Coordinates of C-alpha atoms and ligand atoms in Angstrom, one line a residue:
M1 CA -38.3 -45.2 -80.3
T2 CA -34.5 -45.1 -79.9
Q3 CA -34.2 -41.8 -81.9
E4 CA -36.9 -39.8 -80.5
R5 CA -36.7 -40.8 -76.8
C6 CA -36.0 -38.7 -73.9
I7 CA -32.9 -38.9 -72.0
P8 CA -33.6 -38.5 -68.1
S9 CA -31.5 -35.5 -66.9
H10 CA -30.6 -37.5 -63.6
V11 CA -30.3 -41.2 -63.3
A12 CA -29.5 -42.8 -60.2
I13 CA -28.3 -46.4 -59.7
I14 CA -28.5 -48.9 -57.0
M15 CA -25.4 -51.0 -58.1
D16 CA -26.4 -54.4 -56.5
G17 CA -25.2 -58.2 -57.0
N18 CA -21.5 -57.8 -57.1
G19 CA -21.3 -60.5 -54.2
R20 CA -23.6 -63.1 -55.7
W21 CA -22.0 -62.7 -59.1
A22 CA -18.6 -63.4 -57.6
Q23 CA -20.3 -66.3 -55.3
Q24 CA -21.8 -68.1 -58.6
R25 CA -18.5 -68.2 -60.1
S26 CA -16.9 -69.7 -56.5
Q27 CA -14.9 -66.6 -56.2
L28 CA -14.4 -64.3 -53.3
R29 CA -17.1 -61.3 -53.1
A30 CA -14.2 -58.9 -53.6
I31 CA -13.7 -59.9 -57.0
G32 CA -17.4 -59.4 -57.7
H33 CA -16.8 -55.9 -56.6
R34 CA -13.6 -55.5 -58.9
A35 CA -15.9 -56.7 -61.8
G36 CA -18.4 -54.1 -60.4
L37 CA -16.0 -51.3 -61.2
K38 CA -15.2 -52.1 -64.7
T39 CA -19.2 -52.0 -65.2
V40 CA -19.1 -48.5 -63.7
R41 CA -16.6 -47.4 -66.2
K42 CA -18.5 -48.6 -68.9
I43 CA -21.8 -46.9 -67.6
V44 CA -20.0 -43.8 -67.0
A45 CA -18.9 -43.5 -70.5
Y46 CA -22.2 -44.2 -72.0
A47 CA -24.0 -41.9 -69.7
A48 CA -22.0 -39.1 -71.2
E49 CA -22.3 -40.0 -74.3
L50 CA -26.0 -40.1 -74.1
K51 CA -26.0 -36.7 -72.4
V52 CA -27.3 -37.8 -69.3
K53 CA -26.7 -34.5 -67.0
V54 CA -26.2 -36.3 -63.7
L55 CA -25.6 -39.9 -63.0
T56 CA -25.6 -40.6 -59.1
L57 CA -24.0 -44.0 -58.2
Y58 CA -24.7 -46.0 -54.7
A59 CA -21.2 -47.3 -54.0
F60 CA -21.3 -47.8 -50.1
S61 CA -24.3 -47.4 -48.0
S62 CA -24.1 -46.5 -44.3
E63 CA -25.2 -49.8 -43.4
N64 CA -22.2 -51.4 -45.4
W65 CA -20.1 -51.3 -42.2
K66 CA -22.1 -54.3 -41.1
R67 CA -20.2 -56.5 -43.3
P68 CA -17.3 -58.5 -42.7
S69 CA -14.4 -56.2 -42.0
S70 CA -12.3 -58.0 -44.9
E71 CA -15.2 -57.0 -47.2
V72 CA -15.5 -53.6 -46.1
S73 CA -11.8 -53.0 -46.4
A74 CA -11.7 -54.6 -49.8
L75 CA -14.4 -52.0 -50.7
I76 CA -12.7 -49.2 -49.3
S77 CA -9.4 -50.2 -51.2
L78 CA -11.4 -50.4 -54.3
F79 CA -12.6 -47.0 -53.5
I80 CA -9.2 -45.6 -53.1
Y81 CA -7.8 -47.4 -56.1
A82 CA -10.4 -46.2 -58.5
L83 CA -9.9 -42.6 -57.4
N84 CA -6.3 -43.0 -57.9
R85 CA -6.7 -44.6 -61.3
E86 CA -9.7 -42.8 -62.9
V87 CA -9.7 -39.0 -61.6
K88 CA -7.4 -38.0 -64.6
S89 CA -9.2 -39.5 -67.2
L90 CA -12.7 -38.3 -65.9
N91 CA -11.2 -34.9 -65.5
K92 CA -10.0 -35.2 -69.3
N93 CA -13.7 -36.1 -70.2
N94 CA -15.0 -33.2 -68.6
V95 CA -16.7 -35.1 -66.0
R96 CA -17.5 -33.4 -62.8
L97 CA -17.0 -35.8 -59.7
N98 CA -18.9 -35.3 -56.3
I99 CA -19.0 -37.6 -53.4
I100 CA -22.2 -37.7 -51.6
G101 CA -22.1 -39.2 -48.0
D102 CA -20.6 -38.7 -44.6
I103 CA -17.2 -38.9 -45.5
S104 CA -16.0 -37.9 -42.0
R105 CA -15.8 -41.8 -41.1
F106 CA -13.0 -42.4 -43.7
S107 CA -9.2 -42.1 -43.4
D108 CA -7.9 -38.5 -43.7
H109 CA -5.8 -40.1 -46.5
L110 CA -9.2 -40.9 -48.2
Q111 CA -10.9 -37.7 -47.3
N112 CA -8.1 -35.8 -48.9
M113 CA -8.2 -37.6 -52.0
I114 CA -12.0 -37.0 -52.2
I115 CA -11.6 -33.4 -51.8
H116 CA -8.8 -33.3 -54.1
A117 CA -10.9 -35.1 -56.7
Q118 CA -13.7 -32.8 -56.4
N119 CA -11.8 -29.6 -56.4
L120 CA -9.8 -30.9 -59.8
T121 CA -13.1 -31.4 -61.6
K122 CA -15.5 -28.8 -60.1
H123 CA -15.4 -26.4 -63.1
N124 CA -16.2 -29.3 -65.5
S125 CA -19.1 -28.9 -67.5
G126 CA -20.2 -32.6 -68.5
L127 CA -21.5 -35.3 -66.9
V128 CA -21.7 -34.9 -63.2
L129 CA -21.2 -38.0 -61.5
N130 CA -22.1 -38.1 -57.8
I131 CA -20.7 -41.1 -56.0
A132 CA -22.6 -42.0 -53.0
A133 CA -20.3 -43.3 -50.1
N134 CA -20.9 -43.9 -46.8
Y135 CA -24.4 -42.5 -47.9
G136 CA -27.9 -43.1 -46.1
G137 CA -31.1 -41.5 -47.1
R138 CA -31.9 -40.8 -43.4
W139 CA -28.3 -39.6 -42.6
D140 CA -28.9 -36.8 -45.6
I141 CA -32.3 -36.0 -44.5
L142 CA -30.9 -35.9 -40.7
Q143 CA -28.0 -33.4 -41.8
S144 CA -30.4 -31.3 -43.8
A145 CA -32.6 -30.9 -40.6
K146 CA -29.6 -29.9 -38.5
K147 CA -28.6 -27.4 -41.0
I148 CA -31.9 -26.0 -41.0
T149 CA -32.0 -26.0 -37.3
M150 CA -28.8 -24.1 -37.3
Q151 CA -30.0 -21.5 -39.4
V152 CA -33.1 -21.0 -37.0
T153 CA -31.1 -21.0 -33.8
D154 CA -28.6 -18.6 -35.4
G155 CA -31.8 -16.2 -36.2
K156 CA -31.2 -16.3 -39.9
I157 CA -34.7 -17.6 -40.6
T158 CA -37.9 -18.4 -38.6
L159 CA -39.9 -21.6 -38.5
D160 CA -42.2 -20.2 -40.7
D161 CA -39.2 -19.8 -43.4
I162 CA -38.9 -23.7 -43.3
T163 CA -40.4 -24.8 -46.8
E164 CA -39.9 -27.8 -49.0
D165 CA -37.6 -25.7 -51.0
R166 CA -35.7 -24.6 -48.5
F167 CA -35.3 -27.8 -46.7
S168 CA -34.2 -29.5 -50.3
S169 CA -31.4 -26.8 -50.6
T170 CA -29.7 -28.3 -47.7
M171 CA -30.1 -31.7 -49.0
C172 CA -27.3 -33.6 -51.1
M173 CA -27.4 -32.8 -54.6
S174 CA -29.7 -29.7 -54.3
E175 CA -27.8 -28.0 -57.0
F176 CA -28.7 -30.8 -59.5
P177 CA -31.9 -31.3 -61.5
E178 CA -34.2 -33.8 -59.6
V179 CA -33.8 -37.6 -60.1
D180 CA -35.7 -38.9 -62.8
L181 CA -35.0 -42.3 -62.8
V182 CA -33.5 -44.8 -60.1
I183 CA -32.5 -48.3 -61.5
R184 CA -31.7 -51.1 -59.4
T185 CA -29.8 -54.3 -60.3
G186 CA -29.7 -57.5 -58.4
G187 CA -33.1 -58.6 -58.4
E188 CA -34.2 -56.8 -54.8
Y189 CA -37.1 -54.8 -54.9
R190 CA -36.4 -51.8 -52.4
I191 CA -34.3 -48.8 -51.8
S192 CA -32.2 -49.9 -48.9
N193 CA -31.7 -46.3 -47.9
F194 CA -30.5 -44.8 -50.9
L195 CA -31.9 -41.5 -52.0
L196 CA -35.3 -40.7 -49.9
W197 CA -36.2 -37.4 -50.0
Q198 CA -35.0 -36.8 -53.7
I199 CA -36.9 -39.7 -55.2
A200 CA -40.4 -38.4 -54.1
Y201 CA -41.4 -38.6 -58.1
S202 CA -38.8 -40.6 -59.4
E203 CA -39.5 -43.3 -61.7
L204 CA -38.3 -46.8 -60.3
Y205 CA -36.9 -49.9 -62.4
F206 CA -35.7 -52.9 -61.2
T207 CA -33.6 -55.3 -63.1
N208 CA -32.9 -59.1 -62.1
T209 CA -29.2 -58.5 -63.6
L210 CA -26.4 -58.5 -61.4
W211 CA -24.4 -55.4 -61.4
P212 CA -21.2 -56.8 -63.1
D213 CA -23.4 -58.1 -66.0
F214 CA -25.3 -54.7 -66.5
N215 CA -24.2 -53.2 -69.8
Q216 CA -25.4 -50.6 -72.6
T217 CA -28.2 -52.7 -73.8
L218 CA -29.8 -53.1 -70.6
F219 CA -29.2 -49.2 -69.7
D220 CA -30.9 -48.4 -73.0
E221 CA -33.7 -51.1 -72.0
A222 CA -34.0 -48.8 -68.4
I223 CA -34.5 -45.6 -70.7
D224 CA -36.9 -47.2 -73.0
A225 CA -39.2 -48.3 -69.8
F226 CA -38.7 -44.6 -68.6
N227 CA -39.8 -43.5 -71.8
A228 CA -43.0 -45.5 -71.5
R229 CA -43.8 -44.1 -68.3
E230 CA -46.6 -41.5 -67.6
R231 CA -45.2 -38.9 -65.1
R232 CA -48.4 -37.1 -63.5
F233 CA -46.7 -35.6 -60.3
G234 CA -50.1 -36.1 -58.7
G235 CA -51.7 -34.4 -61.6
I236 CA -53.8 -35.9 -64.5
H237 CA -53.1 -37.7 -67.7
N238 CA -51.2 -35.6 -69.8
K239 CA -50.4 -36.7 -73.5
E240 CA -47.6 -34.0 -73.6
H241 CA -44.6 -36.1 -72.6
S242 CA -41.7 -33.9 -71.9
C243 CA -38.4 -34.7 -70.5
Ligands
LIG301 C1 -23.5 -54.1 -54.3 O1 -23.3 -55.5 -54.2 C2 -22.1 -53.5 -53.8 C3 -22.3 -52.9 -52.5 C4 -23.1 -53.0 -51.6 C5 -21.1 -52.2 -52.0 P1 -23.3 -56.7 -52.9 O2 -22.3 -56.8 -52.4 O3 -24.8 -56.0 -52.2 O4 -23.8 -58.0 -53.8 P2 -24.9 -58.9 -53.5 O5 -26.2 -58.2 -53.2 O6 -24.4 -59.6 -52.1 O7 -25.0 -60.0 -54.5
LIG302 C1 -27.4 -51.6 -51.6 O1 -27.4 -52.8 -51.8 C2 -26.2 -50.6 -51.3 C3 -25.4 -50.5 -52.4 C4 -25.5 -51.0 -53.6 C5 -24.3 -49.6 -52.2 P1 -27.2 -53.7 -50.4 O2 -26.8 -55.1 -50.5 O3 -26.4 -53.1 -49.2 O4 -28.8 -53.5 -49.8 P2 -29.3 -55.0 -49.1 O5 -28.8 -55.2 -47.9 O6 -29.7 -56.0 -50.0 O7 -30.8 -54.2 -48.8
LIG303 MG1 -26.2 -56.2 -52.2

């Protein structure tokens, strides 16, 4: 199966379970997030090796601000640390880094780092790595609706021009292939305001493994499960399984 299997073009991952991983070891939740960053490194490298075109990682949701401020600070510090440390090597490995989410809530320093990282890597032709930071699926739909409304009020388009395709074009990640596979680690069976519009026909895969314990073998298992699915997109049984 491994040789013939088709590799999804776009994989999105809800990286859940860092806190529980740490708590199981009587450690601070921040230690779990650090362990989670190690998994990110491994999975990014493996996704690039497999020739996944786009990998989208949910790093911080628009609701994660509800956590104690010490944990929010630890997560933001880790994000800054990771950007500082990883961007050069991502660039060397031809990875294009893209941050999705409402970055205006971050400090000017972090916003500048994000802009710099995106500019540095924007011409890379390898893996596209989207990091969802202060991202919410509902926020994404709203920001798209606002852009479209502006186009109408500016007289550039009329109401009848608002098709699904046009709406999609102002959603995050519109320039990339559709999300084929969503993986959620950590044993919860929910979307937690991750991609909403974009996952209308994605395959969903849930695993109990906590994110710091996720690895290449488990990623392979998710891809094998994806290969065993029959995607019908509302049509009928189709034996031709194309990627
Ligand atoms: C996911 O791990 C990482 C973020 C949400 C930033 P959690 O911190 O949610 O870990 P659990 O779900 O509490 O174990
Ligand atoms: C989803 O995990 C967000 C990220 C992985 C960044 P949460 O831990 O925030 O989700 P809930 O609260 O269990 O739904
Ligand atoms: Mg969680």
